């Protein structure tokens, strides 16, 4: 075989300016570009602000239930939040910090919600 290197074929572009006559490059068109016409400004209009919307008076937040001290030494508090789907939440104790609560800690059929007084 012939081991001499061969010359690479000359590369030709896949497209040429002649393929896009609308660009005007291949045809040598040198006409002025189209000018955009700005429509005349509309007369100024006065826009009235909407009438004030009467919002329903917001309900004041319900006060926490009064503290309760059971006689048998159990702790009391208010449910800070409880997520039934996760079966967990926190109780804000009357005396002390928040404590974790799990649904298994509740009596059968009992559910608690935020703000409920618990013992």
Tab-separated table of N, CA, C and O in Angstrom:
chain	number	residue	atom	x	y	z
A	1	UNK	N	0.741	-1.150	0.000
A	1	UNK	CA	0.000	0.000	0.000
A	1	UNK	C	0.814	1.262	0.000
A	1	UNK	O	1.991	1.278	0.242
A	2	UNK	N	0.108	2.293	-0.286
A	2	UNK	CA	0.718	3.610	-0.346
A	2	UNK	C	0.673	4.223	1.052
A	2	UNK	O	-0.394	4.435	1.604
A	3	UNK	N	1.810	4.562	1.644
A	3	UNK	CA	1.864	5.089	2.998
A	3	UNK	C	1.971	6.599	3.018
A	3	UNK	O	2.112	7.189	4.061
A	4	UNK	N	1.919	7.250	1.881
A	4	UNK	CA	2.050	8.707	1.859
A	4	UNK	C	0.746	9.350	2.336
A	4	UNK	O	-0.336	8.882	2.024
A	5	UNK	N	0.886	10.438	3.092
A	5	UNK	CA	-0.334	11.107	3.576
A	5	UNK	C	-1.083	11.754	2.422
A	5	UNK	O	-0.489	12.269	1.492
A	6	UNK	N	-2.370	11.703	2.530
A	6	UNK	CA	-3.201	12.311	1.492
A	6	UNK	C	-3.650	13.685	1.949
A	6	UNK	O	-3.867	13.931	3.136
A	7	UNK	N	-3.873	14.540	1.045
A	7	UNK	CA	-4.358	15.886	1.356
A	7	UNK	C	-5.836	15.794	1.723
A	7	UNK	O	-6.599	15.083	1.079
A	8	UNK	N	-6.227	16.495	2.757
A	8	UNK	CA	-7.624	16.503	3.189
A	8	UNK	C	-8.446	17.254	2.160
A	8	UNK	O	-7.995	18.247	1.598
A	9	UNK	N	-9.649	16.769	1.882
A	9	UNK	CA	-10.490	17.484	0.911
A	9	UNK	C	-10.869	18.859	1.470
A	9	UNK	O	-10.991	19.039	2.672
A	10	UNK	N	-10.999	19.809	0.603
A	10	UNK	CA	-11.367	21.171	1.018
A	10	UNK	C	-12.766	21.135	1.631
A	10	UNK	O	-13.668	20.516	1.088
A	11	UNK	N	-12.913	21.789	2.782
A	11	UNK	CA	-14.215	21.810	3.455
A	11	UNK	C	-15.098	22.863	2.806
A	11	UNK	O	-14.665	23.970	2.537
A	12	UNK	N	-16.343	22.484	2.583
A	12	UNK	CA	-17.301	23.445	2.050
A	12	UNK	C	-18.368	23.645	3.116
A	12	UNK	O	-18.794	22.693	3.770
A	13	UNK	N	-18.770	24.870	3.341
A	13	UNK	CA	-19.782	25.101	4.365
A	13	UNK	C	-21.094	24.432	3.990
A	13	UNK	O	-21.425	24.281	2.814
A	14	UNK	N	-21.838	24.016	4.996
A	14	UNK	CA	-23.115	23.358	4.756
A	14	UNK	C	-24.136	24.326	4.175
A	14	UNK	O	-24.998	23.934	3.412
A	15	UNK	N	-24.031	25.627	4.532
A	15	UNK	CA	-24.947	26.635	4.032
A	15	UNK	C	-24.138	27.819	3.548
A	15	UNK	O	-23.030	28.058	3.994
A	16	UNK	N	-24.727	28.562	2.650
A	16	UNK	CA	-24.080	29.790	2.201
A	16	UNK	C	-25.089	30.919	2.299
A	16	UNK	O	-26.285	30.694	2.475
A	17	UNK	N	-24.620	32.137	2.173
A	17	UNK	CA	-25.489	33.304	2.254
A	17	UNK	C	-26.554	33.260	1.162
A	17	UNK	O	-27.646	33.794	1.338
A	18	UNK	N	-26.260	32.597	0.063
A	18	UNK	CA	-27.231	32.509	-1.033
A	18	UNK	C	-28.453	31.692	-0.625
A	18	UNK	O	-29.520	31.826	-1.212
A	19	UNK	N	-28.278	30.838	0.404
A	19	UNK	CA	-29.409	30.041	0.876
A	19	UNK	C	-30.423	30.891	1.640
A	19	UNK	O	-31.524	30.442	1.935
A	20	UNK	N	-30.031	32.128	2.036
A	20	UNK	CA	-30.891	32.998	2.824
A	20	UNK	C	-31.009	34.361	2.142
A	20	UNK	O	-30.476	35.355	2.606
A	21	UNK	N	-31.747	34.445	1.047
A	21	UNK	CA	-31.832	35.704	0.309
A	21	UNK	C	-32.509	36.820	1.115
A	21	UNK	O	-32.268	37.992	0.869
A	22	UNK	N	-33.312	36.445	2.107
A	22	UNK	CA	-33.991	37.494	2.865
A	22	UNK	C	-33.005	38.318	3.686
A	22	UNK	O	-33.315	39.431	4.097
A	23	UNK	N	-31.808	37.802	3.887
A	23	UNK	CA	-30.798	38.560	4.617
A	23	UNK	C	-30.166	39.638	3.746
A	23	UNK	O	-29.556	40.562	4.252
A	24	UNK	N	-30.279	39.480	2.429
A	24	UNK	CA	-29.777	40.495	1.514
A	24	UNK	C	-28.273	40.435	1.310
A	24	UNK	O	-27.723	41.265	0.619
A	25	UNK	N	-27.601	39.468	1.919
A	25	UNK	CA	-26.145	39.412	1.818
A	25	UNK	C	-25.713	38.920	0.450
A	25	UNK	O	-24.873	39.515	-0.203
A	26	UNK	N	-26.315	37.851	-0.012
A	26	UNK	CA	-25.870	37.245	-1.269
A	26	UNK	C	-26.276	38.068	-2.474
A	26	UNK	O	-25.594	38.055	-3.487
A	27	UNK	N	-27.372	38.788	-2.375
A	27	UNK	CA	-27.858	39.512	-3.537
A	27	UNK	C	-27.337	40.934	-3.594
A	27	UNK	O	-27.540	41.614	-4.585
A	28	UNK	N	-26.686	41.382	-2.544
A	28	UNK	CA	-26.133	42.728	-2.547
A	28	UNK	C	-27.177	43.797	-2.340
A	28	UNK	O	-26.971	44.948	-2.691
A	29	UNK	N	-28.347	43.468	-1.760
A	29	UNK	CA	-29.398	44.455	-1.510
A	29	UNK	C	-28.904	45.416	-0.445
A	29	UNK	O	-28.433	45.015	0.595
A	30	UNK	N	-29.020	46.686	-0.721
A	30	UNK	CA	-28.580	47.695	0.233
A	30	UNK	C	-29.667	48.727	0.437
A	30	UNK	O	-29.413	49.903	0.461
A	31	UNK	N	-30.886	48.244	0.551
A	31	UNK	CA	-31.975	49.193	0.753
A	31	UNK	C	-32.105	49.508	2.241
A	31	UNK	O	-31.607	48.787	3.096
A	32	UNK	N	-32.775	50.591	2.492
A	32	UNK	CA	-32.939	51.048	3.865
A	32	UNK	C	-33.816	50.063	4.647
A	32	UNK	O	-34.786	49.538	4.127
A	33	UNK	N	-33.435	49.816	5.886
A	33	UNK	CA	-34.208	48.913	6.737
A	33	UNK	C	-35.571	49.528	7.014
A	33	UNK	O	-35.728	50.747	7.023
A	34	UNK	N	-36.551	48.675	7.214
A	34	UNK	CA	-37.905	49.144	7.507
A	34	UNK	C	-37.903	49.883	8.840
A	34	UNK	O	-37.279	49.459	9.791
A	35	UNK	N	-38.586	50.986	8.868
A	35	UNK	CA	-38.668	51.748	10.106
A	35	UNK	C	-39.976	51.424	10.807
A	35	UNK	O	-41.021	51.328	10.173
A	36	UNK	N	-39.882	51.268	12.086
A	36	UNK	CA	-41.073	50.988	12.875
A	36	UNK	C	-41.782	52.292	13.177
A	36	UNK	O	-41.165	53.289	13.502
A	37	UNK	N	-43.078	52.260	13.079
A	37	UNK	CA	-43.876	53.446	13.328
A	37	UNK	C	-44.495	53.319	14.714
A	37	UNK	O	-45.141	52.330	15.024
A	38	UNK	N	-44.248	54.312	15.523
A	38	UNK	CA	-44.822	54.318	16.865
A	38	UNK	C	-46.217	54.906	16.785
A	38	UNK	O	-46.398	56.003	16.255
A	39	UNK	N	-47.214	54.175	17.306
A	39	UNK	CA	-48.578	54.704	17.241
A	39	UNK	C	-48.685	55.949	18.123
A	39	UNK	O	-47.955	56.097	19.096
A	40	UNK	N	-49.583	56.837	17.769
A	40	UNK	CA	-49.739	58.045	18.582
A	40	UNK	C	-50.180	57.662	19.989
A	40	UNK	O	-50.910	56.702	20.195
A	41	UNK	N	-49.725	58.442	20.936
A	41	UNK	CA	-50.064	58.171	22.333
A	41	UNK	C	-51.550	58.410	22.566
A	41	UNK	O	-52.125	59.361	22.056
A	42	UNK	N	-52.147	57.519	23.337
A	42	UNK	CA	-53.567	57.667	23.672
A	42	UNK	C	-53.699	58.794	24.688
A	42	UNK	O	-52.786	59.045	25.466
A	43	UNK	N	-54.813	59.495	24.655
A	43	UNK	CA	-54.992	60.568	25.640
A	43	UNK	C	-54.947	59.981	27.057
A	43	UNK	O	-55.374	58.865	27.290
A	44	UNK	N	-54.408	60.768	27.963
A	44	UNK	CA	-54.284	60.307	29.344
A	44	UNK	C	-55.659	60.045	29.934
A	44	UNK	O	-56.590	60.810	29.715
A	45	UNK	N	-55.769	58.945	30.651
A	45	UNK	CA	-57.031	58.605	31.288
A	45	UNK	C	-56.832	58.621	32.795
A	45	UNK	O	-55.792	58.216	33.292
A	46	UNK	N	-57.853	59.082	33.466
A	46	UNK	CA	-57.808	59.063	34.922
A	46	UNK	C	-58.448	57.772	35.381
A	46	UNK	O	-59.582	57.472	35.018
A	47	UNK	N	-57.684	57.020	36.152
A	47	UNK	CA	-58.199	55.750	36.652
A	47	UNK	C	-58.511	55.926	38.128
A	47	UNK	O	-57.653	56.311	38.917
A	48	UNK	N	-59.748	55.671	38.450
A	48	UNK	CA	-60.177	55.798	39.835
A	48	UNK	C	-59.737	54.567	40.619
A	48	UNK	O	-59.867	53.448	40.137
A	49	UNK	N	-59.222	54.781	41.810
A	49	UNK	CA	-58.862	53.611	42.620
A	49	UNK	C	-60.122	52.863	43.032
A	49	UNK	O	-61.198	53.456	43.142
A	50	UNK	N	-60.007	51.556	43.234
A	50	UNK	CA	-61.191	50.793	43.618
A	50	UNK	C	-61.689	51.240	44.990
A	50	UNK	O	-60.924	51.712	45.824
A	51	UNK	N	-62.972	51.089	45.175
A	51	UNK	CA	-63.555	51.450	46.469
A	51	UNK	C	-62.944	50.559	47.541
A	51	UNK	O	-62.606	49.408	47.302
A	52	UNK	N	-62.789	51.133	48.699
A	52	UNK	CA	-62.188	50.365	49.789
A	52	UNK	C	-63.042	49.139	50.070
A	52	UNK	O	-64.260	49.214	50.136
A	53	UNK	N	-62.388	48.040	50.217
A	53	UNK	CA	-63.082	46.791	50.502
A	53	UNK	C	-63.169	46.639	52.011
A	53	UNK	O	-62.168	46.726	52.704
A	54	UNK	N	-64.362	46.461	52.478
A	54	UNK	CA	-64.541	46.289	53.916
A	54	UNK	C	-64.202	44.850	54.266
A	54	UNK	O	-64.890	43.923	53.869
A	55	UNK	N	-63.104	44.672	54.979
A	55	UNK	CA	-62.721	43.343	55.418
A	55	UNK	C	-63.502	42.987	56.670
A	55	UNK	O	-63.814	43.852	57.495
A	56	UNK	N	-63.842	41.742	56.756
A	56	UNK	CA	-64.548	41.285	57.957
A	56	UNK	C	-63.607	41.448	59.143
A	56	UNK	O	-62.405	41.220	59.028
A	57	UNK	N	-64.126	41.874	60.258
A	57	UNK	CA	-63.247	42.046	61.416
A	57	UNK	C	-62.607	40.709	61.773
A	57	UNK	O	-63.268	39.680	61.807
A	58	UNK	N	-61.300	40.766	61.985
A	58	UNK	CA	-60.565	39.544	62.311
A	58	UNK	C	-60.924	39.095	63.720
A	58	UNK	O	-61.087	39.914	64.620
A	59	UNK	N	-61.067	37.793	63.858
A	59	UNK	CA	-61.360	37.263	65.178
A	59	UNK	C	-60.106	37.361	66.030
A	59	UNK	O	-59.021	37.020	65.568
A	60	UNK	N	-60.256	37.822	67.246
A	60	UNK	CA	-59.069	37.864	68.104
A	60	UNK	C	-58.635	36.437	68.419
A	60	UNK	O	-59.463	35.529	68.462
A	61	UNK	N	-57.342	36.228	68.594
A	61	UNK	CA	-56.899	34.865	68.903
A	61	UNK	C	-57.497	34.409	70.232
A	61	UNK	O	-57.645	35.196	71.161
A	62	UNK	N	-57.861	33.137	70.260
A	62	UNK	CA	-58.491	32.678	71.497
A	62	UNK	C	-57.430	32.552	72.588
A	62	UNK	O	-56.313	32.110	72.319
A	63	UNK	N	-57.777	32.996	73.776
A	63	UNK	CA	-56.801	32.950	74.860
A	63	UNK	C	-56.515	31.509	75.249
A	63	UNK	O	-57.362	30.632	75.074
A	64	UNK	N	-55.313	31.257	75.756
A	64	UNK	CA	-55.016	29.887	76.168
A	64	UNK	C	-55.909	29.491	77.337
A	64	UNK	O	-56.300	30.339	78.148
A	65	UNK	N	-56.247	28.229	77.402
A	65	UNK	CA	-57.081	27.785	78.516
A	65	UNK	C	-56.357	28.019	79.843
A	65	UNK	O	-55.132	28.075	79.888
A	66	UNK	N	-57.102	28.165	80.918
A	66	UNK	CA	-56.461	28.404	82.211
A	66	UNK	C	-55.621	27.206	82.634
A	66	UNK	O	-55.902	26.074	82.263
A	67	UNK	N	-54.589	27.492	83.399
A	67	UNK	CA	-53.718	26.428	83.888
A	67	UNK	C	-54.526	25.494	84.783
A	67	UNK	O	-55.448	25.898	85.472
A	68	UNK	N	-54.158	24.236	84.747
A	68	UNK	CA	-54.865	23.215	85.514
A	68	UNK	C	-53.826	22.361	86.213
A	68	UNK	O	-52.835	21.961	85.613
A	69	UNK	N	-54.025	22.093	87.454
A	69	UNK	CA	-53.085	21.256	88.198
A	69	UNK	C	-53.804	19.995	88.652
A	69	UNK	O	-54.649	20.046	89.539
A	70	UNK	N	-53.474	18.877	88.023
A	70	UNK	CA	-54.110	17.631	88.451
A	70	UNK	C	-53.578	17.206	89.821
A	70	UNK	O	-52.477	17.563	90.219
A	71	UNK	N	-54.385	16.433	90.513
A	71	UNK	CA	-54.015	16.018	91.868
A	71	UNK	C	-53.023	14.864	91.876
A	71	UNK	O	-52.323	14.657	92.846
A	72	UNK	N	-52.941	14.118	90.792
A	72	UNK	CA	-52.075	12.939	90.808
A	72	UNK	C	-50.664	13.205	90.289
A	72	UNK	O	-49.914	12.281	90.047
A	73	UNK	N	-50.279	14.462	90.065
A	73	UNK	CA	-48.913	14.794	89.676
A	73	UNK	C	-48.639	14.770	88.182
A	73	UNK	O	-47.511	14.966	87.750
A	74	UNK	N	-49.651	14.516	87.368
A	74	UNK	CA	-49.422	14.540	85.920
A	74	UNK	C	-49.164	15.969	85.471
A	74	UNK	O	-49.591	16.924	86.114
A	75	UNK	N	-48.488	16.098	84.345
A	75	UNK	CA	-48.174	17.426	83.804
A	75	UNK	C	-49.311	17.884	82.905
A	75	UNK	O	-49.989	17.081	82.280
A	76	UNK	N	-49.485	19.203	82.839
A	76	UNK	CA	-50.552	19.798	82.019
A	76	UNK	C	-49.954	20.826	81.067
A	76	UNK	O	-48.864	21.350	81.290
A	77	UNK	N	-50.698	21.115	80.003
A	77	UNK	CA	-50.255	22.123	79.058
A	77	UNK	C	-51.259	22.308	77.944
A	77	UNK	O	-52.396	21.866	78.029
A	78	UNK	N	-50.785	22.972	76.878
A	78	UNK	CA	-51.615	23.264	75.710
A	78	UNK	C	-50.910	22.680	74.493
A	78	UNK	O	-49.686	22.787	74.353
A	79	UNK	N	-51.676	22.084	73.609
A	79	UNK	CA	-51.096	21.525	72.390
A	79	UNK	C	-50.573	22.679	71.524
A	79	UNK	O	-51.336	23.539	71.098
A	80	UNK	N	-49.251	22.710	71.315
A	80	UNK	CA	-48.649	23.747	70.472
A	80	UNK	C	-48.941	23.443	69.005
A	80	UNK	O	-49.309	24.322	68.239
A	81	UNK	N	-48.754	22.189	68.611
A	81	UNK	CA	-49.144	21.718	67.282
A	81	UNK	C	-49.126	20.205	67.279
A	81	UNK	O	-48.415	19.581	68.054
A	82	UNK	N	-49.955	19.614	66.436
A	82	UNK	CA	-50.013	18.165	66.308
A	82	UNK	C	-50.354	17.847	64.871
A	82	UNK	O	-51.304	18.389	64.314
A	83	UNK	N	-49.561	17.000	64.233
A	83	UNK	CA	-49.775	16.614	62.838
A	83	UNK	C	-50.282	15.172	62.819
A	83	UNK	O	-49.501	14.236	63.004
A	84	UNK	N	-51.600	14.978	62.600
A	84	UNK	CA	-52.158	13.622	62.641
A	84	UNK	C	-51.527	12.678	61.619
A	84	UNK	O	-51.351	11.495	61.903
A	85	UNK	N	-51.171	13.187	60.453
A	85	UNK	CA	-50.586	12.302	59.436
A	85	UNK	C	-49.222	11.775	59.867
A	85	UNK	O	-48.825	10.686	59.489
A	86	UNK	N	-48.526	12.546	60.680
A	86	UNK	CA	-47.212	12.109	61.186
A	86	UNK	C	-47.327	11.505	62.584
A	86	UNK	O	-46.357	10.981	63.113
A	87	UNK	N	-48.517	11.636	63.172
A	87	UNK	CA	-48.798	11.097	64.499
A	87	UNK	C	-47.867	11.653	65.564
A	87	UNK	O	-47.446	10.950	66.472
A	88	UNK	N	-47.545	12.945	65.452
A	88	UNK	CA	-46.648	13.557	66.421
A	88	UNK	C	-46.926	15.040	66.549
A	88	UNK	O	-47.575	15.634	65.699
A	89	UNK	N	-46.413	15.627	67.620
A	89	UNK	CA	-46.575	17.052	67.838
A	89	UNK	C	-45.842	17.472	69.099
A	89	UNK	O	-45.012	16.731	69.631
A	90	UNK	N	-46.183	18.660	69.590
A	90	UNK	CA	-45.543	19.186	70.796
A	90	UNK	C	-46.598	19.796	71.704
A	90	UNK	O	-47.581	20.369	71.241
A	91	UNK	N	-46.359	19.667	72.994
A	91	UNK	CA	-47.231	20.254	74.004
A	91	UNK	C	-46.423	21.283	74.773
A	91	UNK	O	-45.302	21.003	75.217
A	92	UNK	N	-46.977	22.472	74.905
A	92	UNK	CA	-46.348	23.542	75.681
A	92	UNK	C	-46.838	23.390	77.117
A	92	UNK	O	-48.015	23.584	77.409
A	93	UNK	N	-45.936	22.989	78.004
A	93	UNK	CA	-46.298	22.735	79.401
A	93	UNK	C	-46.602	24.037	80.137
A	93	UNK	O	-46.047	25.082	79.814
A	94	UNK	N	-47.475	23.944	81.132
A	94	UNK	CA	-47.766	25.111	81.964
A	94	UNK	C	-46.511	25.517	82.735
A	94	UNK	O	-46.251	26.700	82.917
A	95	UNK	N	-45.786	24.548	83.178
A	95	UNK	CA	-44.555	24.799	83.927
A	95	UNK	C	-43.427	24.039	83.245
A	95	UNK	O	-43.358	22.821	83.319
A	96	UNK	N	-42.576	24.746	82.539
A	96	UNK	CA	-41.475	24.089	81.847
A	96	UNK	C	-41.565	24.294	80.353
A	96	UNK	O	-42.420	25.017	79.849
A	97	UNK	N	-40.675	23.630	79.627
A	97	UNK	CA	-40.591	23.780	78.173
A	97	UNK	C	-41.562	22.883	77.431
A	97	UNK	O	-42.407	22.202	78.021
A	98	UNK	N	-41.438	22.881	76.121
A	98	UNK	CA	-42.276	22.045	75.265
A	98	UNK	C	-41.837	20.591	75.382
A	98	UNK	O	-40.659	20.292	75.572
A	99	UNK	N	-42.805	19.687	75.239
A	99	UNK	CA	-42.481	18.263	75.244
A	99	UNK	C	-43.069	17.621	73.999
A	99	UNK	O	-44.101	18.049	73.481
A	100	UNK	N	-42.387	16.596	73.509
A	100	UNK	CA	-42.810	15.851	72.338
A	100	UNK	C	-43.957	14.931	72.724
A	100	UNK	O	-43.970	14.354	73.816
A	101	UNK	N	-44.930	14.775	71.822
A	101	UNK	CA	-46.022	13.840	72.050
A	101	UNK	C	-46.218	13.014	70.776
A	101	UNK	O	-46.129	13.535	69.668
A	102	UNK	N	-46.418	11.715	70.971
A	102	UNK	CA	-46.682	10.810	69.856
A	102	UNK	C	-48.101	10.281	70.023
A	102	UNK	O	-48.610	10.192	71.148
A	103	UNK	N	-48.747	9.920	68.914
A	103	UNK	CA	-50.129	9.438	68.962
A	103	UNK	C	-50.266	8.227	69.873
A	103	UNK	O	-51.311	8.021	70.486
A	104	UNK	N	-49.207	7.434	70.010
A	104	UNK	CA	-49.283	6.262	70.885
A	104	UNK	C	-49.376	6.673	72.353
A	104	UNK	O	-49.741	5.862	73.203
A	105	UNK	N	-49.046	7.942	72.661
A	105	UNK	CA	-49.167	8.444	74.033
A	105	UNK	C	-50.617	8.821	74.370
A	105	UNK	O	-50.933	9.053	75.534
A	106	UNK	N	-51.466	8.928	73.356
A	106	UNK	CA	-52.857	9.334	73.562
A	106	UNK	C	-53.729	8.102	73.785
A	106	UNK	O	-53.424	7.016	73.297
A	107	UNK	N	-54.831	8.291	74.516
A	107	UNK	CA	-55.780	7.192	74.695
A	107	UNK	C	-56.399	6.842	73.348
A	107	UNK	O	-56.503	7.694	72.462
A	108	UNK	N	-56.827	5.615	73.183
A	108	UNK	CA	-57.441	5.174	71.926
A	108	UNK	C	-58.602	6.082	71.539
A	108	UNK	O	-59.445	6.409	72.365
A	109	UNK	N	-58.616	6.494	70.288
A	109	UNK	CA	-59.694	7.309	69.752
A	109	UNK	C	-59.587	8.789	70.086
A	109	UNK	O	-60.399	9.573	69.635
A	110	UNK	N	-58.586	9.173	70.860
A	110	UNK	CA	-58.435	10.580	71.237
A	110	UNK	C	-57.519	11.260	70.231
A	110	UNK	O	-56.475	10.728	69.855
A	111	UNK	N	-57.908	12.442	69.779
A	111	UNK	CA	-57.088	13.238	68.882
A	111	UNK	C	-56.971	14.625	69.486
A	111	UNK	O	-57.892	15.098	70.148
A	112	UNK	N	-55.835	15.265	69.296
A	112	UNK	CA	-55.662	16.613	69.821
A	112	UNK	C	-55.368	17.577	68.676
A	112	UNK	O	-54.893	17.159	67.626
A	113	UNK	N	-55.716	18.829	68.903
A	113	UNK	CA	-55.473	19.875	67.917
A	113	UNK	C	-54.780	21.041	68.604
A	113	UNK	O	-54.796	21.140	69.840
A	114	UNK	N	-54.213	21.916	67.802
A	114	UNK	CA	-53.540	23.092	68.335
A	114	UNK	C	-54.491	23.873	69.232
A	114	UNK	O	-55.629	24.131	68.887
A	115	UNK	N	-54.010	24.229	70.425
A	115	UNK	CA	-54.797	25.000	71.370
A	115	UNK	C	-55.576	24.164	72.373
A	115	UNK	O	-56.123	24.700	73.326
A	116	UNK	N	-55.650	22.837	72.157
A	116	UNK	CA	-56.371	21.984	73.106
A	116	UNK	C	-55.629	21.890	74.422
A	116	UNK	O	-54.410	21.802	74.472
A	117	UNK	N	-56.396	21.906	75.494
A	117	UNK	CA	-55.834	21.751	76.839
A	117	UNK	C	-55.620	20.250	77.066
A	117	UNK	O	-56.541	19.451	76.821
A	118	UNK	N	-54.428	19.873	77.476
A	118	UNK	CA	-54.119	18.458	77.675
A	118	UNK	C	-53.528	18.238	79.056
A	118	UNK	O	-53.003	19.130	79.692
A	119	UNK	N	-53.655	16.998	79.496
A	119	UNK	CA	-53.116	16.608	80.793
A	119	UNK	C	-52.316	15.346	80.611
A	119	UNK	O	-52.661	14.468	79.863
